[in-house]
Amino acid sequence: MSTPVSLDLHGTDLPDMKLRKNSLWRMRFQIFCRNKIAVVGACFVLLLVICALFAPWITPYSYEKGSVLEAFEKPSLAHLLGTDAIGRDVFSRLIYSLRNACIVGFGAQLIELTLGLFIGAIAGYVGGRTDSILMRVVDIVYGFPSFLLSIILIILLGHNIWAVLIAVAATSWVGMARVVRGQVLTVRQSEYIDAARAMGANWWQILTRYVLPNSMGPVLVAAAFGIPANMMVESGLSLVGLGLQPPTPSWGSIIADGQKGIFSYPYLLVYPSLLFAITLLSFTYLGDGLRDAFDSREA
Amino acid sequence: MKRNKFLTTLAAISLGAALLAGCSGNNNADSKENGNAAASNTESGNAASANNASSGDATNKEVESNAGTLPDKPTGTFSFFINSGATWDPAIWDWGGHHNAIGIFEGLVHYSQGKVVPGTATSWKEDGAKWKFTLRQDAKFSNGDPVTAEAFVLGIQRAVDPNTVKGTSKASSFLGDTHIVNYLDIQNGLKKVDELGVKAIDPYTLEIDLQEPDKSFLDKLAISNWQMPVDPKVVKLGVSDDTWTDPAKIVSNGPYMIDKLNVKTDMWLKPNPYYYGKVSLEKIHMTWSTPEIKQLLVFQNNESDMATLAAEDVPAVKGDSTLTNELNWFDTSISYTFQVRHSENPALQNEKVRQALTMAIDKQAIADKVLGGTGTPSYDGSITTWMADWIKNVGPQYDVAKAKELMKEAGYPDGKGFPTLVMLVPGADDKVAQAVQQLWQQNLGINVKYDGEEWGAYVTKFDESADPGTVSVVQNGVGPAVANWKETIVQTDPLHMELAKIALDGKAWENYRKIWNDSKLEQGDKNKQASDLFAANFSKDITDRYAKAADAYKKDDEAGLKDFVSWRMNTAWTFPIYTVRNGILLKPNVKGYFPMRMWLSTPPDWLNDITVS
Amino acid sequence: MLVYVIRRVGYMIVALLALTLITFFLMKQAPGSFLTINIMQSGLQTSGHSSYSMDVLQEWSERYHIGEPWYMEYWGYLKGILTWDFGTSFQYPNTPIMSLLVKAFPISLGIALSSIILGLLISIPVGIFAAMRRNTWADSGAMFFSMLGTSIPAYILAVFLIMVFSLYLHWLPSMGWRDLKNYVIPVLALALPMTGSMSRYMRTSLVENLNKDYATTVIAKGGSKRDVIYRHVLRNSLIPLITIIGPHLAGMLMGTVMIEFMFGIPGMGQLFNNAAGSRDYPLIMVSTFLYTLVIMVMNLLVDIIYGLLDPRIRRSGMSD
């Protein structure tokens, strides 16, 4: 697709470009580090991922073993967050649930980003008929009875974490595609794009080098919200028997359990919800930091 | 193991279907008895079976209504939660029928304070299979028309007549539990509806002829919707038109009539101005219950005079002295059970294994800890402990050491070599099922897989055989048809021998499913072929036992019947876990709420017994 | 402009047809049929047949070509949609589907729109407030509290709102569906979780626009920040906000099942969820179709507004 001229350009500029790229990333990192609260957010997200990875070493108990005789015990030194309806340690279950939450949250977001960026960017940049057709695809996916789609995907793929991941991502990428398209539509009218075009850059270069990086702000904000939102969608699925099979712990169902016991066992709701709130905040500030870092005008 | 249709439905809906909505349907309950609600276990155990009105020797009896004193003028409003209704035609099977039975219509007899009491019939005579009811002469419909024997004949004929439901696409409310002469032939279109064994001898005498004497006839009558009279001037026989039951124009004869209906939300009742007796309440507000509604909050906000507790809310209520005083515990007849699912793998065909599985379940701990008391241990799906206390002691008891021993004897020491056991459970994150899974895994060392399915998938899998290589149990809600343990036993029709069906080997079951799913077969042929297949494949031991039990029932041989129950429980084809027990909050000014224990939600058994001061 | 709209409508029709076909296959693929579920739910396993009379089954199989090849069956549903004669559903055979939807749809639409409007009414000022005091404690505080709303799922927030407004203040009913008062708690419960993301978008977008040349120029010329925001930046900043209204609206029309069940609201969420759960094919087909129709029309409107707000897009995005 690229013209010989641009290929040539690419070839001659290669070493120089690489250097520029490196320094660009370093600069972005420096900008990111200047935003302290974003760094805190990033650290917390990192901590979550570490907890998820090393769950067996962190948790004092198994996530599935317990005794009904020890059901609904209050938080104590033995059980930091108490025990659930069948006597399982809630702290251990919460830590283990992070694993699945991370897989579903990050995994589904990755799918969403890939599909959303690809389709949204092409639709927004190329425009015309391509845009219309792609946006109609988006409309159709919007209209999908997602409940039915989830049932079928999970039946077809089996009751496992990957099926849940795909079921979560299957309909949510369209939101991302619309955000990306909206951003690209705005950015591609900018003077620097005209300038780049005038300098002979082809559409792929313009898209990847100028349009996308400059559209990244809202996209990253959306992605930062999307990850915890995906984690909650999983809970909705597990409530109707389409989520992870018990006794596998899921963050969403731990919170849903907490809601049921809100009057009798408020701690079963408060701690998992608090962790969720902090996670959401961390992702948000992380997203903020990234947006600042990617904002070329500041860079 | 007869399944009562109403009850199973209720059980299925609240233990399963409601989960679709997103919340686990624990509108179950438990409790210690509280004074004002008059529902002590011991008292109800005797009274609720209501057989003092119908059992055995006496042939002529009159029972006085024992409802409390009602105010001279309807006073007060009573608001409560109940399962939703869609139509109030007494001939149609629908949840609205429950509302009819508690006071929108009034049949020959009805329940009141747990006993069968006279309704529009003031007295009755039982003569073998013939029943003669004398009706009161001052009963009127809500439009002023008199309630005559003709109205009852028309009501019952409509319920049996297949033409009534043709355009409504629902089943008739006459489910065939009661064998009125010629009902089956009429339902199958072989005879005309006027050949039904129901006659008006004079305007105020009604005769019902049964095919055989039925000791629990009055109990069945009192809980049913098909016994309601309908106004011959308003309703026609043989046509499928239920527009007359639109809430705005329905003509009924109960103490209350429909005032206003908000579809899918709630309904208001007002007194029937033509009712012959006193009417206690000025207004009744019925809100359709869903498991998601936080009934405790609605109750505390004084928007409802009644609330059913979720298991999780029990400790909160117990920690509040006002609420504790308003709490009543009502037993239901519905049990949460697991039953063996068919599989090519014969591991569960071994009785020792099934007994070991039963013995490994600590039902008391599940009832107390997981359910917070909103359930009591269940030992037999159709006989609850409040109907027959001895049931506790005759089956396999919780005994882990013995369970391990049995597994060893069956060739699976410490669970080694035992195939994966799959638990098929409807919908959500079912904590009771997980507790059972945990107990089986930890006590027996076997591998148990939890298979929670969305409702539609669960229903589909319910009858299917388990994956080859695994064995499986499936969750089910069951309950008896009447609150009398002896009546739950007799079952001679092979199509209704649930236990024998469960015990069928995998291959015979698949053959049966082929017949059942054959869309080209007429229902009659299906029944015939299935019956033949069952006759050829049922285990002889089981059919012999059933025959002996039927014999014992005829002779009223209690020891023989108990022997059968004990055998049935020790075969352990089903694993009853708990009987639902409702923790119901009632405002202190509400008197006369006696629970209908045959229904899962334990609504009041007769609205006109309730007073609000 | 007109050409653009007409073309969009054309694409819409094609998309709707494709959607009905896909929905049809999805629904047929889902395990279980209406009748088996009906039998199980009515506890009629022992008698083996559903609670529906043979005549009605006959009528259904004629209308929906049950048991015939898939294209005939699909045609049965499509014909109903094309002729705008939706017939009756399996679950409520006495009530036309149209009258079910006419009752449920306005309720859901009312709740969805009021929640979104309320969400906007909260988020826009919060976003402006935060953007004007960018990187101060006021900014972080405002963002923190709006995020807190987002981190609590609606069904938990609803319980707290009932406790506050019903139990302690006695202002509002805790459930039911009678008058306007009944709207308040559900709408609040749905709106507050939205404000986190919405005010975030608002702030982000304002900050971006404030950094743009035209804004800096105004400030350089001596304009106040307030002036710049209200006179120049606000309009441009609303654009990304509009793009996320579409998804919110879509989600709220059918995705508020939990809230609807908690408050006994007879809306679309309940209706569709029950239809999908009980495999009520006609109701699934029709409600999916109408729902998508509304979403697509809304998206079209959003795109037109989008164009009106941003002249640059109007210039290119619509002309080609």
PDB file of C-alpha atoms in Angstrom, chain A residues 32-123:
ATOM      1  CA  PHE A  32       4.516   9.906  33.502  1.00  0.00           C
ATOM      2  CA  CYS A  33       6.799   9.882  36.557  1.00  0.00           C
ATOM      3  CA  ARG A  34       6.191  13.566  37.142  1.00  0.00           C
ATOM      4  CA  ASN A  35       2.535  12.742  37.920  1.00  0.00           C
ATOM      5  CA  LYS A  36       2.975  11.270  41.393  1.00  0.00           C
ATOM      6  CA  ILE A  37      -0.526  10.094  41.865  1.00  0.00           C
ATOM      7  CA  ALA A  38      -0.345   8.219  38.569  1.00  0.00           C
ATOM      8  CA  VAL A  39       2.784   6.515  39.809  1.00  0.00           C
ATOM      9  CA  VAL A  40       0.956   5.476  42.959  1.00  0.00           C
ATOM     10  CA  GLY A  41      -1.846   4.126  40.810  1.00  0.00           C
ATOM     11  CA  ALA A  42       0.595   2.205  38.650  1.00  0.00           C
ATOM     12  CA  CYS A  43       2.256   0.759  41.736  1.00  0.00           C
ATOM     13  CA  PHE A  44      -1.064  -0.412  43.075  1.00  0.00           C
ATOM     14  CA  VAL A  45      -1.994  -2.038  39.792  1.00  0.00           C
ATOM     15  CA  LEU A  46       1.406  -3.707  39.811  1.00  0.00           C
ATOM     16  CA  LEU A  47       0.763  -4.884  43.353  1.00  0.00           C
ATOM     17  CA  LEU A  48      -2.557  -6.395  42.259  1.00  0.00           C
ATOM     18  CA  VAL A  49      -0.885  -8.251  39.443  1.00  0.00           C
ATOM     19  CA  ILE A  50       1.810  -9.541  41.790  1.00  0.00           C
ATOM     20  CA  CYS A  51      -0.839 -10.677  44.275  1.00  0.00           C
ATOM     21  CA  ALA A  52      -2.634 -12.446  41.463  1.00  0.00           C
ATOM     22  CA  LEU A  53       0.541 -14.160  40.275  1.00  0.00           C
ATOM     23  CA  PHE A  54       1.702 -15.235  43.718  1.00  0.00           C
ATOM     24  CA  ALA A  55      -1.698 -15.964  45.249  1.00  0.00           C
ATOM     25  CA  PRO A  56      -0.769 -19.447  46.532  1.00  0.00           C
ATOM     26  CA  TRP A  57       2.150 -17.976  48.533  1.00  0.00           C
ATOM     27  CA  ILE A  58       0.232 -15.031  49.920  1.00  0.00           C
ATOM     28  CA  THR A  59      -3.014 -16.656  50.972  1.00  0.00           C
ATOM     29  CA  PRO A  60      -3.186 -18.374  54.354  1.00  0.00           C
ATOM     30  CA  TYR A  61      -5.927 -20.817  53.283  1.00  0.00           C
ATOM     31  CA  SER A  62      -7.205 -22.636  50.235  1.00  0.00           C
ATOM     32  CA  TYR A  63      -9.888 -20.827  48.264  1.00  0.00           C
ATOM     33  CA  GLU A  64     -12.124 -23.872  48.135  1.00  0.00           C
ATOM     34  CA  LYS A  65     -11.624 -25.707  51.394  1.00  0.00           C
ATOM     35  CA  GLY A  66     -13.506 -24.800  54.513  1.00  0.00           C
ATOM     36  CA  SER A  67     -16.028 -26.110  56.934  1.00  0.00           C
ATOM     37  CA  VAL A  68     -19.704 -25.230  57.043  1.00  0.00           C
ATOM     38  CA  LEU A  69     -19.364 -25.230  60.807  1.00  0.00           C
ATOM     39  CA  GLU A  70     -17.208 -22.114  60.515  1.00  0.00           C
ATOM     40  CA  ALA A  71     -19.608 -20.203  58.270  1.00  0.00           C
ATOM     41  CA  PHE A  72     -19.969 -16.434  58.592  1.00  0.00           C
ATOM     42  CA  GLU A  73     -17.232 -15.876  61.141  1.00  0.00           C
ATOM     43  CA  LYS A  74     -16.365 -12.263  61.853  1.00  0.00           C
ATOM     44  CA  PRO A  75     -12.996 -10.875  60.774  1.00  0.00           C
ATOM     45  CA  SER A  76     -10.282 -11.992  63.159  1.00  0.00           C
ATOM     46  CA  LEU A  77      -6.577 -12.693  63.120  1.00  0.00           C
ATOM     47  CA  ALA A  78      -7.265 -16.199  61.868  1.00  0.00           C
ATOM     48  CA  HIS A  79      -9.568 -14.962  59.101  1.00  0.00           C
ATOM     49  CA  LEU A  80      -8.641 -11.393  58.207  1.00  0.00           C
ATOM     50  CA  LEU A  81     -11.880 -10.688  56.355  1.00  0.00           C
ATOM     51  CA  GLY A  82     -14.009 -13.355  58.020  1.00  0.00           C
ATOM     52  CA  THR A  83     -15.485 -16.439  56.390  1.00  0.00           C
ATOM     53  CA  ASP A  84     -18.272 -16.864  53.854  1.00  0.00           C
ATOM     54  CA  ALA A  85     -21.505 -18.892  53.828  1.00  0.00           C
ATOM     55  CA  ILE A  86     -19.679 -22.191  53.704  1.00  0.00           C
ATOM     56  CA  GLY A  87     -16.791 -21.322  55.973  1.00  0.00           C
ATOM     57  CA  ARG A  88     -14.175 -20.383  53.410  1.00  0.00           C
ATOM     58  CA  ASP A  89     -11.636 -17.684  54.169  1.00  0.00           C
ATOM     59  CA  VAL A  90     -12.770 -14.543  52.353  1.00  0.00           C
ATOM     60  CA  PHE A  91      -9.287 -12.988  52.285  1.00  0.00           C
ATOM     61  CA  SER A  92      -7.863 -16.006  50.478  1.00  0.00           C
ATOM     62  CA  ARG A  93     -10.771 -16.071  48.064  1.00  0.00           C
ATOM     63  CA  LEU A  94     -10.377 -12.369  47.357  1.00  0.00           C
ATOM     64  CA  ILE A  95      -6.672 -12.753  46.546  1.00  0.00           C
ATOM     65  CA  TYR A  96      -7.342 -15.755  44.331  1.00  0.00           C
ATOM     66  CA  SER A  97     -10.181 -13.952  42.635  1.00  0.00           C
ATOM     67  CA  LEU A  98      -7.660 -11.323  41.503  1.00  0.00           C
ATOM     68  CA  ARG A  99      -6.172 -13.894  39.150  1.00  0.00           C
ATOM     69  CA  ASN A 100      -9.402 -14.356  37.279  1.00  0.00           C
ATOM     70  CA  ALA A 101     -10.214 -10.678  37.541  1.00  0.00           C
ATOM     71  CA  CYS A 102      -6.890  -9.806  35.927  1.00  0.00           C
ATOM     72  CA  ILE A 103      -7.313 -12.345  33.157  1.00  0.00           C
ATOM     73  CA  VAL A 104     -10.821 -11.152  32.388  1.00  0.00           C
ATOM     74  CA  GLY A 105     -10.086  -7.469  32.976  1.00  0.00           C
ATOM     75  CA  PHE A 106      -6.832  -7.156  31.051  1.00  0.00           C
ATOM     76  CA  GLY A 107      -7.533  -9.891  28.534  1.00  0.00           C
ATOM     77  CA  ALA A 108     -10.894  -8.581  27.488  1.00  0.00           C
ATOM     78  CA  GLN A 109      -9.520  -5.039  27.382  1.00  0.00           C
ATOM     79  CA  LEU A 110      -6.722  -6.181  25.131  1.00  0.00           C
ATOM     80  CA  ILE A 111      -9.230  -7.680  22.725  1.00  0.00           C
ATOM     81  CA  GLU A 112     -11.358  -4.561  22.947  1.00  0.00           C
ATOM     82  CA  LEU A 113      -8.396  -2.274  22.324  1.00  0.00           C
ATOM     83  CA  THR A 114      -7.173  -4.294  19.379  1.00  0.00           C
ATOM     84  CA  LEU A 115     -10.553  -4.515  17.715  1.00  0.00           C
ATOM     85  CA  GLY A 116     -11.610  -1.037  18.743  1.00  0.00           C
ATOM     86  CA  LEU A 117      -8.400   0.649  17.570  1.00  0.00           C
ATOM     87  CA  PHE A 118      -8.303  -1.266  14.332  1.00  0.00           C
ATOM     88  CA  ILE A 119     -11.910  -0.778  13.338  1.00  0.00           C
ATOM     89  CA  GLY A 120     -12.356   2.649  14.877  1.00  0.00           C
ATOM     90  CA  ALA A 121      -9.187   4.062  13.351  1.00  0.00           C
ATOM     91  CA  ILE A 122      -9.837   2.735   9.884  1.00  0.00           C
ATOM     92  CA  ALA A 123     -13.434   3.882   9.971  1.00  0.00           C
TER      93      ALA A 123
END
